Coordinates of C-alpha atoms in Angstrom, one line a residue:
Chain A
M58 CA -79.0 -63.6 87.2
F59 CA -76.4 -60.6 86.6
S60 CA -77.3 -60.0 90.4
I61 CA -76.5 -63.6 92.0
Y62 CA -73.4 -64.1 89.6
A63 CA -72.1 -60.9 91.0
I64 CA -72.6 -61.6 94.4
L65 CA -70.6 -64.9 93.4
G66 CA -67.9 -63.2 91.6
V67 CA -67.4 -60.5 94.3
S68 CA -67.4 -63.7 96.9
L69 CA -64.8 -65.7 94.8
N70 CA -62.8 -62.4 94.2
L71 CA -62.0 -62.3 98.1
V72 CA -60.5 -65.6 97.8
V73 CA -58.8 -65.7 94.3
G74 CA -57.8 -62.3 93.7
Y75 CA -57.1 -60.9 97.1
T76 CA -55.7 -64.0 98.8
G77 CA -54.3 -66.0 95.6
L78 CA -56.1 -69.2 96.5
V79 CA -57.6 -70.4 93.3
S80 CA -60.7 -72.0 94.7
V81 CA -63.0 -74.1 92.0
T82 CA -65.5 -74.9 94.3
Q83 CA -67.8 -71.9 94.8
A84 CA -70.7 -73.7 93.3
A85 CA -70.7 -75.8 96.3
F86 CA -71.5 -73.1 98.8
Y87 CA -74.0 -71.5 95.9
G88 CA -75.5 -74.9 95.9
I89 CA -75.5 -75.3 99.9
G90 CA -77.2 -71.8 100.0
A91 CA -79.8 -72.8 97.3
Y92 CA -80.8 -76.2 99.0
A93 CA -80.7 -74.7 102.7
T94 CA -83.0 -72.2 101.7
A95 CA -85.2 -74.1 99.8
L96 CA -85.6 -77.1 102.5
I97 CA -85.9 -74.7 105.6
A98 CA -88.4 -72.5 104.0
K99 CA -90.5 -75.6 102.8
T100 CA -89.9 -78.3 105.6
A101 CA -89.6 -76.2 108.6
G102 CA -91.9 -73.4 107.5
F103 CA -89.3 -70.9 108.4
G104 CA -89.5 -67.5 106.2
F105 CA -86.8 -66.9 103.3
F106 CA -84.7 -64.6 105.4
S107 CA -84.3 -66.7 108.2
S108 CA -83.7 -69.6 105.8
M109 CA -81.1 -67.8 104.1
L110 CA -79.2 -67.0 107.4
I111 CA -79.0 -70.5 108.5
G112 CA -77.9 -71.2 104.7
V113 CA -75.1 -68.6 105.5
I114 CA -74.4 -70.5 108.7
V115 CA -74.4 -74.1 107.1
A116 CA -72.4 -72.9 104.2
G117 CA -69.9 -71.0 106.6
L118 CA -69.4 -74.2 108.7
I119 CA -69.1 -76.6 105.5
G120 CA -66.5 -73.7 104.4
L121 CA -64.5 -74.0 107.5
L122 CA -64.5 -77.9 107.6
I123 CA -63.1 -77.7 103.5
G124 CA -60.8 -74.6 104.5
L125 CA -59.3 -76.9 107.2
V126 CA -58.6 -79.6 104.6
L127 CA -57.5 -77.1 102.1
S128 CA -55.0 -75.5 104.3
K129 CA -52.6 -78.7 104.0
F130 CA -52.6 -77.8 100.1
R131 CA -51.0 -75.1 97.9
D132 CA -50.9 -74.3 94.1
D133 CA -51.8 -76.7 92.0
Y134 CA -52.7 -79.4 94.5
Y135 CA -55.2 -76.7 96.4
V136 CA -56.9 -76.2 93.1
I137 CA -57.2 -79.9 92.4
V138 CA -58.6 -80.4 95.9
T139 CA -61.3 -77.7 95.4
V140 CA -62.4 -79.4 92.1
G141 CA -62.7 -82.6 94.5
F142 CA -65.0 -80.8 96.9
N143 CA -67.0 -79.4 94.2
I144 CA -67.8 -83.0 92.7
I145 CA -68.5 -84.6 96.3
A146 CA -71.0 -81.4 96.7
Y147 CA -72.6 -82.1 93.3
G148 CA -72.5 -85.9 94.2
I149 CA -74.6 -85.0 97.7
F150 CA -76.9 -82.9 96.0
M151 CA -77.5 -85.7 93.4
N152 CA -77.8 -88.7 95.5
W153 CA -78.9 -87.8 99.0
H154 CA -82.8 -88.3 97.8
S155 CA -84.3 -88.3 101.0
L156 CA -83.1 -84.9 101.6
T157 CA -82.6 -83.4 98.1
R158 CA -84.8 -85.2 96.4
G159 CA -82.1 -86.0 94.1
P160 CA -82.3 -85.1 90.5
L161 CA -85.9 -84.0 90.8
G162 CA -84.6 -81.4 92.8
I163 CA -86.7 -79.1 95.3
V164 CA -90.1 -77.2 93.9
A165 CA -92.2 -74.5 95.3
V166 CA -89.6 -72.9 97.0
P167 CA -91.3 -69.6 98.3
R168 CA -90.5 -66.0 97.2
P169 CA -89.2 -63.5 100.1
K170 CA -92.2 -61.7 102.3
I171 CA -91.6 -58.6 104.6
D172 CA -94.2 -58.1 107.1
F173 CA -92.8 -55.5 109.2
L174 CA -94.2 -52.3 111.1
G175 CA -97.2 -52.2 109.0
L176 CA -94.9 -52.6 105.9
H177 CA -95.8 -55.3 103.4
L178 CA -93.9 -56.3 100.5
D179 CA -94.1 -59.7 98.5
F180 CA -91.5 -60.4 96.3
N181 CA -93.5 -62.4 93.9
N182 CA -93.3 -59.4 91.7
N183 CA -90.2 -60.0 89.8
L184 CA -89.0 -56.3 89.7
L185 CA -89.6 -55.9 93.6
F186 CA -87.4 -59.3 93.7
L187 CA -84.6 -57.5 91.7
A188 CA -84.4 -54.7 93.7
L189 CA -84.1 -56.8 96.9
V190 CA -81.2 -58.9 95.1
L191 CA -79.5 -55.6 94.1
V192 CA -79.8 -54.2 97.9
F193 CA -78.1 -57.6 99.1
L194 CA -75.6 -56.8 96.1
A195 CA -74.8 -53.7 97.4
L196 CA -74.5 -55.0 101.0
I197 CA -72.2 -58.1 100.0
Y198 CA -70.0 -55.5 97.7
F199 CA -69.6 -52.9 100.4
L200 CA -68.8 -55.6 103.1
A201 CA -65.8 -57.1 100.6
R202 CA -64.8 -53.5 99.9
F203 CA -64.6 -52.6 103.9
I204 CA -62.5 -55.9 103.7
A205 CA -60.4 -55.3 101.1
K206 CA -59.4 -51.7 102.6
S207 CA -58.9 -52.9 105.9
S208 CA -55.7 -54.2 107.3
F209 CA -57.1 -57.9 107.0
G210 CA -57.4 -57.2 103.2
R211 CA -53.7 -55.7 103.1
V212 CA -52.6 -59.1 105.0
L213 CA -54.7 -61.4 102.2
K214 CA -52.7 -59.7 99.4
A215 CA -49.4 -60.0 101.3
I216 CA -50.3 -63.9 101.9
R217 CA -51.1 -64.3 98.0
E218 CA -47.9 -62.5 97.2
D219 CA -45.4 -64.5 99.5
E220 CA -47.1 -66.6 102.4
K221 CA -43.6 -67.6 104.0
A222 CA -42.8 -64.1 103.9
I223 CA -45.6 -62.3 105.5
Q224 CA -45.6 -65.0 108.5
V225 CA -42.0 -63.8 109.3
F226 CA -43.8 -60.4 110.2
G227 CA -46.2 -62.2 112.9
Y228 CA -49.0 -63.2 110.9
N229 CA -50.1 -66.5 111.0
A230 CA -51.3 -67.2 107.8
F231 CA -53.5 -70.3 108.2
Y232 CA -56.1 -68.3 110.0
F233 CA -56.6 -65.3 107.8
K234 CA -57.0 -67.8 104.9
L235 CA -59.7 -69.7 106.8
A236 CA -61.3 -66.9 107.8
I237 CA -61.6 -65.2 104.0
F238 CA -62.6 -68.7 103.0
V239 CA -65.7 -69.3 105.6
I240 CA -66.9 -65.1 104.4
S241 CA -66.4 -66.2 101.0
A242 CA -68.4 -69.3 101.1
G243 CA -71.4 -67.4 103.5
M244 CA -71.4 -64.6 100.5
A245 CA -72.0 -67.4 97.8
A246 CA -74.9 -69.1 100.4
V247 CA -76.8 -65.8 100.0
A248 CA -76.5 -66.0 96.1
G249 CA -77.8 -69.6 96.0
S250 CA -80.8 -68.6 98.3
F251 CA -81.7 -66.1 95.8
F252 CA -81.3 -68.2 93.1
A253 CA -83.4 -70.9 94.8
S254 CA -86.0 -68.7 95.3
Y255 CA -86.0 -66.4 92.1
L256 CA -86.8 -69.9 89.8
R257 CA -88.8 -71.3 93.1
F258 CA -86.7 -74.5 92.2
T259 CA -83.5 -76.2 92.9
S260 CA -81.4 -78.8 91.5
P261 CA -78.1 -80.5 91.4
N262 CA -77.5 -79.6 87.8
T263 CA -76.9 -75.8 88.5
F264 CA -74.2 -76.6 90.9
V265 CA -72.0 -78.5 88.8
L266 CA -68.3 -77.9 88.7
M267 CA -68.3 -75.9 85.1
E268 CA -70.7 -73.3 87.0
S269 CA -67.5 -72.9 89.5
V270 CA -65.4 -72.6 86.4
L271 CA -67.7 -70.1 85.0
I272 CA -67.8 -67.9 88.1
L273 CA -63.9 -68.2 88.2
S274 CA -64.0 -67.1 84.4
M275 CA -65.7 -64.2 85.3
I276 CA -63.5 -62.8 87.9
I277 CA -60.6 -63.2 85.8
L278 CA -62.4 -61.6 82.9
G279 CA -63.6 -58.9 85.1
G280 CA -60.2 -58.4 87.1
L281 CA -58.7 -60.1 89.9
A282 CA -58.4 -58.3 93.3
N283 CA -60.8 -55.7 91.7
L284 CA -64.3 -55.5 92.8
K285 CA -65.7 -53.6 90.1
G286 CA -64.0 -56.2 87.9
S287 CA -66.3 -58.7 89.6
L288 CA -69.5 -57.0 88.3
L289 CA -68.1 -56.2 85.2
G290 CA -67.1 -59.9 84.5
A291 CA -70.5 -61.2 85.7
F292 CA -72.2 -58.8 83.4
I293 CA -69.9 -59.7 80.5
L294 CA -70.9 -63.0 80.7
V295 CA -74.5 -63.1 81.6
L296 CA -75.3 -61.0 79.2
L297 CA -72.8 -62.7 76.4
P298 CA -75.8 -65.3 75.7
E299 CA -77.9 -62.8 75.2
L300 CA -76.0 -61.0 72.8
M301 CA -75.0 -64.3 70.7
R302 CA -79.1 -64.8 70.3
F303 CA -78.7 -61.4 68.3
V304 CA -75.5 -62.6 66.4
G305 CA -77.9 -65.4 65.2
F306 CA -76.7 -68.2 66.2
P307 CA -79.4 -71.3 66.3
N308 CA -80.9 -72.1 69.4
E309 CA -80.0 -75.7 69.2
I310 CA -76.3 -74.8 69.3
A311 CA -76.3 -71.6 71.4
A312 CA -75.2 -73.4 74.4
E313 CA -72.5 -74.9 73.2
M314 CA -71.0 -71.9 71.0
R315 CA -71.3 -70.1 74.6
Q316 CA -68.7 -72.3 76.2
I317 CA -66.6 -72.0 72.9
V318 CA -66.6 -67.9 73.2
Y319 CA -66.0 -68.2 77.0
G320 CA -63.2 -70.6 76.4
V321 CA -62.0 -68.4 73.6
I322 CA -62.1 -65.2 75.9
L323 CA -60.1 -66.8 78.6
V324 CA -57.1 -67.9 76.3
L325 CA -57.1 -64.5 74.8
L326 CA -57.2 -63.0 78.0
M327 CA -54.7 -65.1 79.6
I328 CA -52.5 -64.2 76.5
Y329 CA -53.1 -60.4 76.4
K330 CA -54.1 -59.3 79.4
P331 CA -53.7 -62.0 82.3
S332 CA -54.9 -59.4 85.2
G333 CA -58.3 -58.9 83.5
I334 CA -60.1 -56.1 82.2
M335 CA -59.7 -53.9 85.8
G336 CA -57.8 -56.8 87.4
E337 CA -54.8 -55.5 89.9
Y338 CA -53.3 -58.9 90.5
K339 CA -51.9 -61.2 87.7
L340 CA -52.3 -65.0 88.5
Chain B
M223 CA -16.7 -59.9 123.3
K224 CA -17.9 -56.9 125.1
N225 CA -21.0 -58.2 126.8
D226 CA -21.2 -61.7 128.7
K227 CA -24.8 -61.7 128.6
N228 CA -26.0 -63.8 125.4
I229 CA -29.2 -62.6 123.4
I230 CA -29.0 -66.0 121.4
E231 CA -27.0 -69.3 122.0
V232 CA -27.2 -71.8 119.7
K233 CA -26.4 -75.4 121.1
N234 CA -25.9 -78.4 118.9
L235 CA -28.1 -77.4 116.2
V236 CA -28.7 -79.8 113.5
K237 CA -30.3 -79.3 110.0
H238 CA -30.0 -81.9 107.0
F239 CA -31.8 -81.8 103.9
G240 CA -32.0 -85.7 103.2
G241 CA -28.5 -87.1 103.6
V242 CA -26.9 -83.4 103.1
Y243 CA -25.9 -81.9 106.3
A244 CA -26.4 -77.9 105.8
V245 CA -25.8 -77.1 109.4
N246 CA -24.1 -79.6 111.7
D247 CA -23.8 -79.9 115.1
L248 CA -23.5 -76.2 115.1
S249 CA -23.1 -73.8 118.7
L250 CA -22.2 -70.3 119.1
K251 CA -22.9 -67.3 120.9
I252 CA -24.5 -64.2 119.7
P253 CA -23.7 -61.1 122.4
R254 CA -26.2 -58.9 123.1
G255 CA -26.0 -55.3 121.3
E256 CA -23.4 -56.3 119.0
V257 CA -22.8 -56.7 114.9
V258 CA -21.9 -60.3 114.4
S259 CA -21.1 -61.3 111.2
I260 CA -21.4 -65.1 109.7
I261 CA -19.2 -65.5 106.9
G262 CA -18.4 -68.6 104.9
P263 CA -18.3 -69.8 101.2
N264 CA -21.3 -70.5 99.4
G265 CA -23.1 -73.5 100.8
S266 CA -21.3 -73.3 104.3
G267 CA -24.6 -73.4 105.8
K268 CA -25.0 -69.4 106.8
S269 CA -28.3 -68.8 105.2
T270 CA -29.6 -71.9 106.6
L271 CA -28.8 -71.0 110.0
V272 CA -30.6 -67.9 109.4
N273 CA -33.4 -69.9 108.4
L274 CA -33.7 -71.8 111.4
L275 CA -33.2 -69.0 113.7
S276 CA -36.4 -67.2 111.8
G277 CA -38.1 -70.3 111.7
M278 CA -38.5 -70.5 107.8
V279 CA -36.9 -74.4 107.8
E280 CA -37.4 -76.7 110.8
I281 CA -34.5 -77.4 113.3
N282 CA -34.0 -81.3 113.4
S283 CA -32.3 -81.2 116.9
G284 CA -30.3 -78.8 119.0
V285 CA -31.5 -76.1 120.8
V286 CA -31.6 -72.0 120.4
I287 CA -31.6 -70.3 123.6
L288 CA -32.7 -66.9 123.6
N289 CA -31.7 -64.1 126.5
D290 CA -30.1 -67.2 128.3
A291 CA -33.5 -68.1 129.4
E292 CA -35.7 -69.3 127.0
K293 CA -35.2 -72.7 125.3
L294 CA -36.4 -73.2 121.9
K295 CA -36.4 -76.6 120.2
K296 CA -39.1 -75.5 117.4
I297 CA -39.6 -71.7 115.8
K298 CA -42.2 -70.9 114.0
S299 CA -42.0 -68.1 111.5
Y300 CA -45.1 -66.1 112.7
E301 CA -43.9 -66.2 116.3
I302 CA -40.6 -64.6 115.9
Q303 CA -42.0 -61.6 116.3
D304 CA -42.8 -62.4 119.7
L305 CA -39.1 -63.4 120.2
S306 CA -38.3 -59.8 119.0
I307 CA -36.5 -61.3 115.8
T308 CA -37.0 -60.0 112.2
R309 CA -35.0 -60.8 109.1
T310 CA -34.5 -60.0 105.3
F311 CA -33.6 -62.4 102.7
Q312 CA -30.7 -63.6 100.7
E313 CA -33.2 -63.2 97.6
V314 CA -35.4 -60.7 98.0
R315 CA -38.8 -61.0 99.0
L316 CA -41.2 -58.4 98.9
F317 CA -45.1 -58.2 98.2
E318 CA -44.5 -57.8 94.3
Q319 CA -48.1 -56.9 93.5
M320 CA -48.4 -54.4 96.1
T321 CA -47.2 -50.6 96.5
V322 CA -43.9 -49.6 98.4
I323 CA -46.3 -48.0 101.1
D324 CA -48.2 -51.1 101.6
N325 CA -45.2 -53.5 101.5
L326 CA -44.5 -51.4 104.9
L327 CA -47.8 -50.6 106.3
V328 CA -48.7 -54.2 106.5
V329 CA -45.9 -54.9 109.0
L330 CA -47.5 -52.2 111.5
T331 CA -51.0 -53.1 111.6
N332 CA -52.7 -55.6 113.8
R333 CA -51.6 -59.1 113.8
S334 CA -54.8 -60.7 115.0
V335 CA -57.6 -62.0 112.3
F336 CA -60.3 -60.1 114.3
G337 CA -58.1 -57.1 115.0
S338 CA -57.1 -56.4 111.6
F339 CA -60.5 -57.0 110.3
F340 CA -61.9 -53.8 111.7
E341 CA -58.6 -51.7 111.6
V342 CA -57.7 -49.2 108.8
H343 CA -54.4 -47.9 109.0
K344 CA -54.1 -44.4 110.7
K345 CA -52.0 -41.1 110.0
Y346 CA -49.2 -42.2 112.4
H347 CA -49.0 -45.4 110.7
L348 CA -48.5 -43.1 107.3
E349 CA -46.2 -41.0 109.1
E350 CA -44.1 -43.7 110.2
V351 CA -43.8 -45.4 106.5
E352 CA -43.0 -42.0 105.4
R353 CA -40.1 -41.6 107.8
M354 CA -38.6 -44.5 107.0
L355 CA -39.0 -44.2 103.2
Q356 CA -36.9 -41.1 103.5
R357 CA -34.6 -42.9 105.7
V358 CA -33.9 -45.1 102.6
G359 CA -34.3 -42.8 99.8
L360 CA -37.5 -44.4 98.6
E361 CA -39.7 -41.5 99.2
A362 CA -40.4 -40.6 95.7
K363 CA -41.2 -44.6 94.8
K364 CA -43.9 -45.1 97.6
N365 CA -46.8 -45.4 95.2
Q366 CA -45.3 -47.6 92.6
L367 CA -45.5 -51.3 93.1
A368 CA -42.8 -52.8 94.6
K369 CA -42.0 -55.4 91.3
N370 CA -41.4 -52.1 89.4
L371 CA -38.3 -51.1 91.8
S372 CA -34.6 -51.5 90.9
Y373 CA -32.6 -54.4 92.3
G374 CA -31.0 -51.8 95.0
Q375 CA -34.1 -50.5 95.7
R376 CA -36.1 -53.7 96.5
K377 CA -33.1 -54.5 99.0
L378 CA -33.7 -51.2 100.6
L379 CA -37.4 -51.6 100.7
E380 CA -36.6 -55.0 102.3
I381 CA -34.5 -53.5 104.9
A382 CA -37.0 -50.7 105.6
R383 CA -39.7 -53.2 106.4
A384 CA -37.5 -55.2 109.1
L385 CA -36.4 -51.7 110.6
L386 CA -40.2 -51.2 111.2
M387 CA -40.5 -54.3 113.0
K388 CA -38.6 -52.7 115.7
T389 CA -37.1 -55.8 117.1
E390 CA -33.8 -56.7 119.3
I391 CA -32.5 -59.0 116.8
Y392 CA -32.1 -58.1 113.2
L393 CA -31.0 -60.8 110.6
F394 CA -29.6 -59.4 107.8
D395 CA -28.9 -61.9 104.8
E396 CA -26.4 -60.5 102.3
P397 CA -28.0 -57.0 102.5
F398 CA -25.3 -55.3 100.4
A399 CA -25.3 -57.7 97.4
G400 CA -25.9 -56.1 94.1
L401 CA -26.1 -52.7 95.7
F402 CA -24.0 -49.4 94.3
H403 CA -22.1 -47.1 96.5
A404 CA -24.2 -44.8 97.7
M405 CA -26.7 -47.5 98.7
I406 CA -24.1 -49.4 100.5
K407 CA -23.4 -46.4 102.4
T408 CA -27.0 -46.1 103.4
V409 CA -27.3 -49.6 104.7
S410 CA -24.0 -49.4 106.5
G411 CA -25.1 -46.4 108.2
I412 CA -28.6 -48.1 109.3
I413 CA -26.5 -51.2 110.7
K414 CA -24.1 -48.8 112.4
D415 CA -27.4 -46.9 113.9
L416 CA -28.8 -50.3 115.3
R417 CA -25.4 -51.0 117.0
K418 CA -26.0 -47.5 118.5
E419 CA -29.5 -48.3 119.5
G420 CA -28.2 -51.5 121.4
K421 CA -30.0 -53.6 119.0
T422 CA -28.2 -57.2 117.7
V423 CA -27.6 -57.4 113.9
I424 CA -26.6 -60.5 112.5
L425 CA -24.9 -60.4 109.2
I426 CA -24.2 -62.8 106.6
E427 CA -22.0 -60.9 104.1
H428 CA -19.0 -61.7 101.6
N429 CA -17.6 -58.2 101.2
M430 CA -14.7 -58.4 103.6
D431 CA -13.9 -54.6 103.7
L432 CA -17.5 -54.3 105.0
I433 CA -17.2 -56.8 107.6
R434 CA -14.1 -55.3 108.9
E435 CA -15.9 -52.1 109.2
L436 CA -19.1 -53.2 110.9
S437 CA -18.5 -56.3 112.7
D438 CA -17.9 -56.5 116.4
Y439 CA -17.4 -60.2 116.1
V440 CA -17.3 -62.9 113.1
F441 CA -18.2 -66.5 113.0
V442 CA -16.8 -68.2 110.2
M443 CA -18.8 -71.4 108.8
D444 CA -17.8 -74.2 106.8
E445 CA -19.7 -77.5 105.5
G446 CA -22.2 -76.7 108.2
S447 CA -20.0 -76.3 111.2
L448 CA -18.0 -73.6 113.1
L449 CA -14.4 -73.2 111.5
A450 CA -13.2 -70.0 113.3
E451 CA -14.5 -67.3 115.4
G452 CA -13.2 -64.0 116.9
E453 CA -12.6 -60.3 116.2
P454 CA -12.7 -59.5 112.3
D455 CA -9.0 -58.6 111.7
S456 CA -7.9 -61.6 113.5
V457 CA -10.0 -63.9 112.3
L458 CA -9.6 -62.7 108.7
K459 CA -5.8 -63.7 108.8
K460 CA -6.3 -67.2 110.0
K461 CA -5.0 -69.8 107.6
S462 CA -7.9 -72.3 107.9
V463 CA -10.4 -69.2 107.0
I464 CA -8.4 -68.2 104.0
E465 CA -8.3 -72.1 102.5
A466 CA -11.8 -72.2 103.2
Y467 CA -12.7 -69.3 101.0
L468 CA -9.5 -69.7 98.4
G469 CA -8.8 -73.5 98.5
K470 CA -6.2 -75.1 99.7

């Protein structure tokens, strides 16, 4: 799960940390990736990787449409509209029964298989599956790093700092914001594909608004505009429930306590280190 | 005016915010290759005029004519680079949480989404930035975040950023405000160099000594309209101008 959340964290950091657009809708793209992979692999009989690719394209296209709407909003209104999109996505996953089977979810999502040039790899083995997700995490991390270090990445940071000022120097911020939103949506869909395949199941309850808040918490905790910070944030927040079991919280209240601890961490961070542990940008 | 050819002509320009007219039926001609100052009391519409010319606010009516040819009823801020216009701001607007060097590199690299995606700044970009930092005396600050600079250094960085745009028209909105003597000398030197290079500088300024020293021509604005125009010495002696500044 760490690798899946790390992909989500890296993808969201491009939008929030580098571009300064506080988006609370990453779970929607995560869900689109999960459902697209599950549905295409099961109904059309496509392999995992083809299904994932289609999921990325679908998430990118939906990201494009959402990004177009979001371009009309700024600051607090932008956040509120992204919340709205996550709620809409959840509503669709939950209520479009003929496609998503609603709360029942989709079961028996296949694991990836590689059968190429005499190489046979079956990722039913969890260790092999972990290795595969880590490979994709590395690919996405280096793609995000490439973006952050490019001239494109520098323009994103300038948009974050002062969108009106950077426009005076010849940059149409609209296209840059749209591009990074679409890229981020596609990356989140990769995480969704792996999630559905890892559990062999996907249902709407994973893609609720709180999931987007959790992903946002990870990158704020680890550090905004720092990709290593996204990995650290994911590591801490995925590991936290396990650590809490050792602290001795009873199982019945462990989940609620986890939410409280997340909240306390965020409040303390905002007071003492608003840029997060490794952050290079303060909201 | 020594040059008949105007680089900018403003005709019947109007900008109002609700019922308040910041620029009211303003017409003026800016000659090419000169330093033109726009002066007037606070709230006279000087900064709004610069904002209109740089696309930061929308024109309500009127027209801006560039090079006696191109008529613009709308100016978009991201298109002013193509019109060879750049600017600084009355309230310094830097990219605060970026380094000094990144504040300058960002105006040198590719403007398109696709082009910038596959571009990493080159050695010659860095050399150009280093040269500019030396020119404004900020070379020792190049790796600092812009937000950690002093007020004067921030003004200089903003001017350096505008200079790197290498445009024909520079709009400087109160570039000397808050600067101490050595920095004023640096900035006035820059403006004189721009004039020598044949660039057009539109300067908003309150310091009359600097206006006399630097300007070829002066426009005086009051309540969004043109009150007077002419060469600095004659304009600054006009009774109407003195009254606008000091009150009747």
